[in-house]
Coordinates of C-alpha atoms and ligand atoms in Angstrom, one line a residue:
X29 CA -6.6 -3.1 -5.8
X30 CA -5.0 -1.0 -3.7
X31 CA -2.5 0.5 -6.5
X32 CA 0.0 1.9 -4.1
X33 CA 0.6 -1.3 -3.3
X34 CA 0.8 -2.7 -6.3
X35 CA 3.7 -0.7 -7.9
X36 CA 5.1 -1.6 -5.0
X37 CA 5.3 -5.7 -6.0
X38 CA 8.7 -7.2 -7.7
X39 CA 7.6 -11.1 -9.5
X40 CA 10.3 -13.3 -9.6
X41 CA 10.3 -15.9 -12.5
X42 CA 9.9 -19.0 -10.9
X43 CA 12.3 -21.5 -11.1
X44 CA 10.9 -24.3 -8.7
X45 CA 8.4 -25.6 -11.7
X46 CA 5.4 -27.1 -10.3
X47 CA 4.8 -30.6 -11.5
X48 CA 1.5 -33.1 -12.0
X49 CA -0.7 -33.5 -9.4
X50 CA -1.0 -30.4 -7.5
X51 CA -3.6 -31.2 -4.3
X52 CA -6.7 -29.6 -4.6
X53 CA -9.2 -29.1 -1.1
X54 CA -12.3 -29.1 -1.0
X55 CA -13.2 -26.2 1.1
X56 CA -10.8 -23.9 -0.7
X57 CA -13.9 -21.0 -1.8
X58 CA -15.7 -21.0 1.8
X59 CA -11.6 -21.1 4.1
X60 CA -10.0 -18.5 1.2
X61 CA -12.8 -16.2 1.4
X62 CA -12.4 -16.2 6.1
X63 CA -8.7 -16.0 5.1
X64 CA -9.6 -12.8 3.3
X65 CA -12.0 -11.3 5.7
X66 CA -9.9 -12.1 8.4
X67 CA -7.1 -10.4 6.8
X68 CA -9.1 -6.9 6.2
X69 CA -10.8 -7.3 9.6
X70 CA -10.1 -8.5 12.1
X71 CA -13.0 -7.9 14.2
X72 CA -14.4 -10.9 12.0
X73 CA -12.1 -13.1 13.7
X74 CA -14.0 -14.4 17.8
X75 CA -13.4 -16.8 20.9
X76 CA -16.0 -19.3 18.4
X77 CA -13.7 -19.1 15.8
X78 CA -10.2 -19.2 17.2
X79 CA -12.0 -22.6 19.4
X80 CA -13.5 -24.1 15.8
X81 CA -10.2 -23.4 14.2
X82 CA -8.1 -25.2 17.4
X83 CA -10.6 -28.2 17.4
X84 CA -10.9 -28.7 13.3
X85 CA -6.3 -28.5 13.3
X86 CA -5.9 -30.9 16.3
X87 CA -8.3 -33.6 14.2
X88 CA -5.8 -32.7 11.3
X89 CA -2.6 -32.9 13.9
X90 CA -3.3 -36.8 13.2
X91 CA -2.9 -36.8 9.7
X92 CA -0.6 -33.3 8.8
X93 CA 2.7 -35.5 8.3
X94 CA 1.9 -37.8 6.5
X95 CA -0.5 -36.6 4.1
X96 CA 0.6 -32.5 3.8
X97 CA 4.2 -31.8 5.0
X98 CA 5.9 -33.1 1.5
X99 CA 5.3 -30.2 -0.4
X100 CA 5.5 -27.6 1.9
X101 CA 9.4 -26.2 2.5
X102 CA 9.2 -25.5 -1.7
X103 CA 8.0 -22.1 -1.3
X104 CA 9.7 -20.8 1.8
X105 CA 13.4 -22.8 0.9
X106 CA 13.2 -20.6 -2.5
X107 CA 12.0 -17.1 -0.3
X108 CA 15.0 -17.8 2.2
X109 CA 17.3 -18.1 -0.9
X110 CA 16.0 -15.2 -3.0
X111 CA 13.8 -13.0 -0.8
X112 CA 16.5 -11.3 0.6
X113 CA 17.8 -9.8 2.4
X114 CA 16.5 -11.4 5.0
X115 CA 17.5 -9.8 8.7
X116 CA 19.4 -11.3 11.6
X117 CA 17.5 -11.6 14.9
X118 CA 14.6 -13.2 15.9
X119 CA 12.2 -14.8 13.8
X120 CA 8.6 -15.3 14.9
X121 CA 6.7 -18.0 13.3
X122 CA 2.7 -17.9 13.3
X123 CA 0.7 -21.5 12.5
X124 CA 3.0 -23.0 12.9
X125 CA 1.3 -26.1 13.1
X126 CA 3.2 -29.7 13.0
X127 CA 6.9 -27.6 12.8
X128 CA 7.0 -28.5 8.8
X129 CA 9.2 -25.5 8.7
X130 CA 10.5 -25.0 11.5
X131 CA 14.2 -26.6 11.1
X132 CA 14.8 -24.5 7.8
X133 CA 13.6 -21.3 9.5
X134 CA 16.0 -22.8 12.8
X135 CA 19.4 -22.5 10.3
X136 CA 18.8 -18.5 9.4
X137 CA 17.4 -17.6 12.7
X138 CA 18.4 -20.5 15.7
X139 CA 15.7 -18.2 18.2
X140 CA 12.7 -19.2 16.2
X141 CA 9.5 -19.2 18.9
X142 CA 6.5 -21.9 17.2
X143 CA 3.3 -19.7 18.0
X144 CA -0.4 -21.9 17.1
X145 CA -3.7 -22.0 19.0
X146 CA -4.4 -25.6 18.4
X147 CA -2.4 -28.4 21.5
X148 CA -2.5 -30.9 18.7
X149 CA -0.8 -29.8 16.3
X150 CA 2.0 -27.8 18.8
X151 CA 2.5 -32.0 20.1
X152 CA 3.7 -32.8 17.4
X153 CA 6.1 -30.3 16.6
X154 CA 9.3 -31.2 18.2
X155 CA 11.7 -28.3 17.3
X156 CA 11.9 -23.7 17.5
X157 CA 10.2 -22.5 21.0
X158 CA 6.8 -23.3 21.0
X159 CA 4.4 -21.3 22.7
X160 CA -0.1 -21.8 22.4
X161 CA -1.7 -18.8 21.6
X162 CA -3.2 -16.4 19.4
X163 CA -2.2 -14.6 16.6
X164 CA -4.6 -12.4 17.3
X165 CA -2.6 -11.6 20.4
X166 CA 0.8 -12.7 20.6
X167 CA 1.9 -12.7 24.5
X168 CA 5.4 -11.3 22.6
X169 CA 7.4 -7.6 23.0
X170 CA 7.3 -5.3 20.6
X171 CA 9.2 -4.5 18.0
X172 CA 11.5 -7.8 19.4
X173 CA 11.5 -10.1 15.7
X174 CA 13.1 -9.4 12.7
X175 CA 11.1 -11.6 10.9
X176 CA 7.2 -12.8 11.3
X177 CA 7.2 -15.8 9.1
X178 CA 3.7 -17.3 8.2
X179 CA 2.5 -20.5 6.5
X180 CA -1.3 -21.3 5.4
X181 CA -3.0 -19.1 8.4
X182 CA -4.1 -16.3 10.1
X183 CA -3.1 -12.5 8.9
X184 CA -3.3 -9.9 12.3
X185 CA -1.3 -7.8 10.1
X186 CA -1.4 -5.3 13.4
X187 CA 0.0 -7.4 15.2
X188 CA 2.4 -8.5 13.1
X189 CA 3.4 -4.6 12.6
X190 CA 3.7 -3.9 16.8
X191 CA 6.4 -7.5 17.6
X192 CA 8.1 -6.2 14.3
X193 CA 11.1 -4.7 14.7
X194 CA 11.4 -1.5 12.2
X195 CA 13.4 -3.3 9.7
X196 CA 11.8 -6.5 10.5
X197 CA 10.5 -8.6 7.5
X198 CA 7.6 -10.0 7.0
X199 CA 7.3 -13.8 5.4
X200 CA 5.0 -15.1 3.5
X201 CA 3.6 -18.3 2.2
X202 CA 0.9 -20.4 0.6
X203 CA 2.0 -24.5 -0.3
X204 CA -0.5 -24.6 -2.0
X205 CA -0.6 -21.2 -4.2
X206 CA -3.6 -19.5 -5.7
X207 CA -5.1 -23.3 -4.9
X208 CA -4.5 -23.4 -1.5
X209 CA -7.4 -22.9 2.0
X210 CA -6.0 -20.3 3.7
X211 CA -4.8 -18.1 0.2
X212 CA -4.9 -14.5 1.0
X213 CA -3.4 -12.8 -2.8
X214 CA -0.8 -9.5 -1.9
X215 CA -2.5 -7.2 -2.9
X216 CA -5.1 -7.9 0.4
X217 CA -1.8 -8.7 2.5
X218 CA 0.3 -5.1 1.3
X219 CA -3.4 -2.8 1.8
X220 CA -3.6 -4.5 5.6
X221 CA 0.4 -3.8 6.3
X222 CA -0.3 -0.7 4.7
X223 CA -3.5 0.5 7.2
X224 CA -2.3 -1.5 9.8
X225 CA 1.3 0.8 10.0
X226 CA 0.1 4.1 8.2
X227 CA 3.4 3.1 6.0
X228 CA 3.7 2.3 2.6
X229 CA 5.3 -1.9 1.9
X230 CA 7.5 -3.2 -0.6
X231 CA 6.3 -6.8 -1.6
X232 CA 9.3 -9.5 -3.6
X233 CA 6.7 -12.4 -5.0
X234 CA 7.6 -15.8 -6.5
X235 CA 6.1 -19.7 -6.5
X236 CA 8.3 -22.4 -6.5
X237 CA 6.8 -26.2 -6.2
X238 CA 2.8 -25.7 -5.6
X239 CA 3.2 -22.5 -3.5
X240 CA 3.6 -19.3 -3.2
X241 CA 5.7 -16.9 -1.5
X242 CA 5.6 -12.9 -0.5
X243 CA 8.7 -10.9 1.5
X244 CA 6.7 -8.0 2.7
X245 CA 8.5 -5.1 4.1
X246 CA 7.6 -1.6 5.2
X247 CA 9.4 1.4 2.9
Ligands
SAM309 C1 -2.5 -24.9 7.6 S1 -1.8 -25.1 8.7 C2 -0.2 -25.1 8.1 C3 0.3 -25.1 9.6 C4 1.9 -25.4 8.8 N1 2.2 -24.0 8.5 C5 2.2 -25.9 7.7 O1 2.5 -25.8 6.7 O2 2.5 -27.1 8.1 C6 -2.6 -23.8 9.7 C7 -1.7 -23.6 11.0 O3 -2.0 -22.1 12.2 C8 -3.0 -21.8 13.2 N2 -3.4 -21.1 12.9 C9 -5.1 -20.5 12.4 N3 -5.5 -20.1 12.9 C10 -4.4 -19.2 13.6 C11 -4.8 -18.3 15.2 N4 -5.3 -17.3 14.8 N5 -3.6 -18.1 16.2 C12 -2.5 -19.1 15.5 N6 -2.6 -20.0 15.3 C13 -3.8 -20.2 13.6 C14 -3.7 -23.7 12.5 O4 -3.9 -24.5 14.3 C15 -2.6 -24.7 12.2 O5 -2.1 -24.9 13.0

């Protein structure tokens, strides 16, 4: 654990309790270790990985909203309610998928770019400014984002730092908390952002329903 980063982490009490019946995914060990490795070393990511992820989510697009959407917004709603202050401006949602989280983001940030690798997932989405792109290399201007939101997707901290306005914030979400296929512990997130920016970062985090959220900002 990065002790400097851990000193800057505040955990808020849970106000949206977790009911029985949390779904567990069979592939979680493998996908979590991949997500953590990418966050720690983006060199792990390559075109084959990107193609495999896009193909996997093109298939999942068919069942995503029906099977997986009902519980996904709760951590974002809680982060928006308690993780502030949150700056105004442009929002960039990375790994936006079918757009389950986008309507809530649009309530706060009327200009929201929704970026995803999977054409199949993006085709199901109906709001936000949709872009098919890889989060490791975004076709967006440096310093243009007030907020970057990552809901259960890959973290390329260098690219997030490049996009963020100086006072911008990052919202990291795992809809199934520590059991989420793309869960990355907060200390790993902080270390990734600190490496990418050569600055210290703070985190405010909590749990809501089955999920977890972290709002990260530069000191
Ligand atoms: C688990 S889904 C989450 C979708 C949405 N955020 C939600 O909560 O419903 C992960 C999404 O991230 C996308 N994704 C994964 N890696 C990506 C990358 N490097 N660039 C862009 N999108 C990526 C996938 O295509 C997929 O749509």
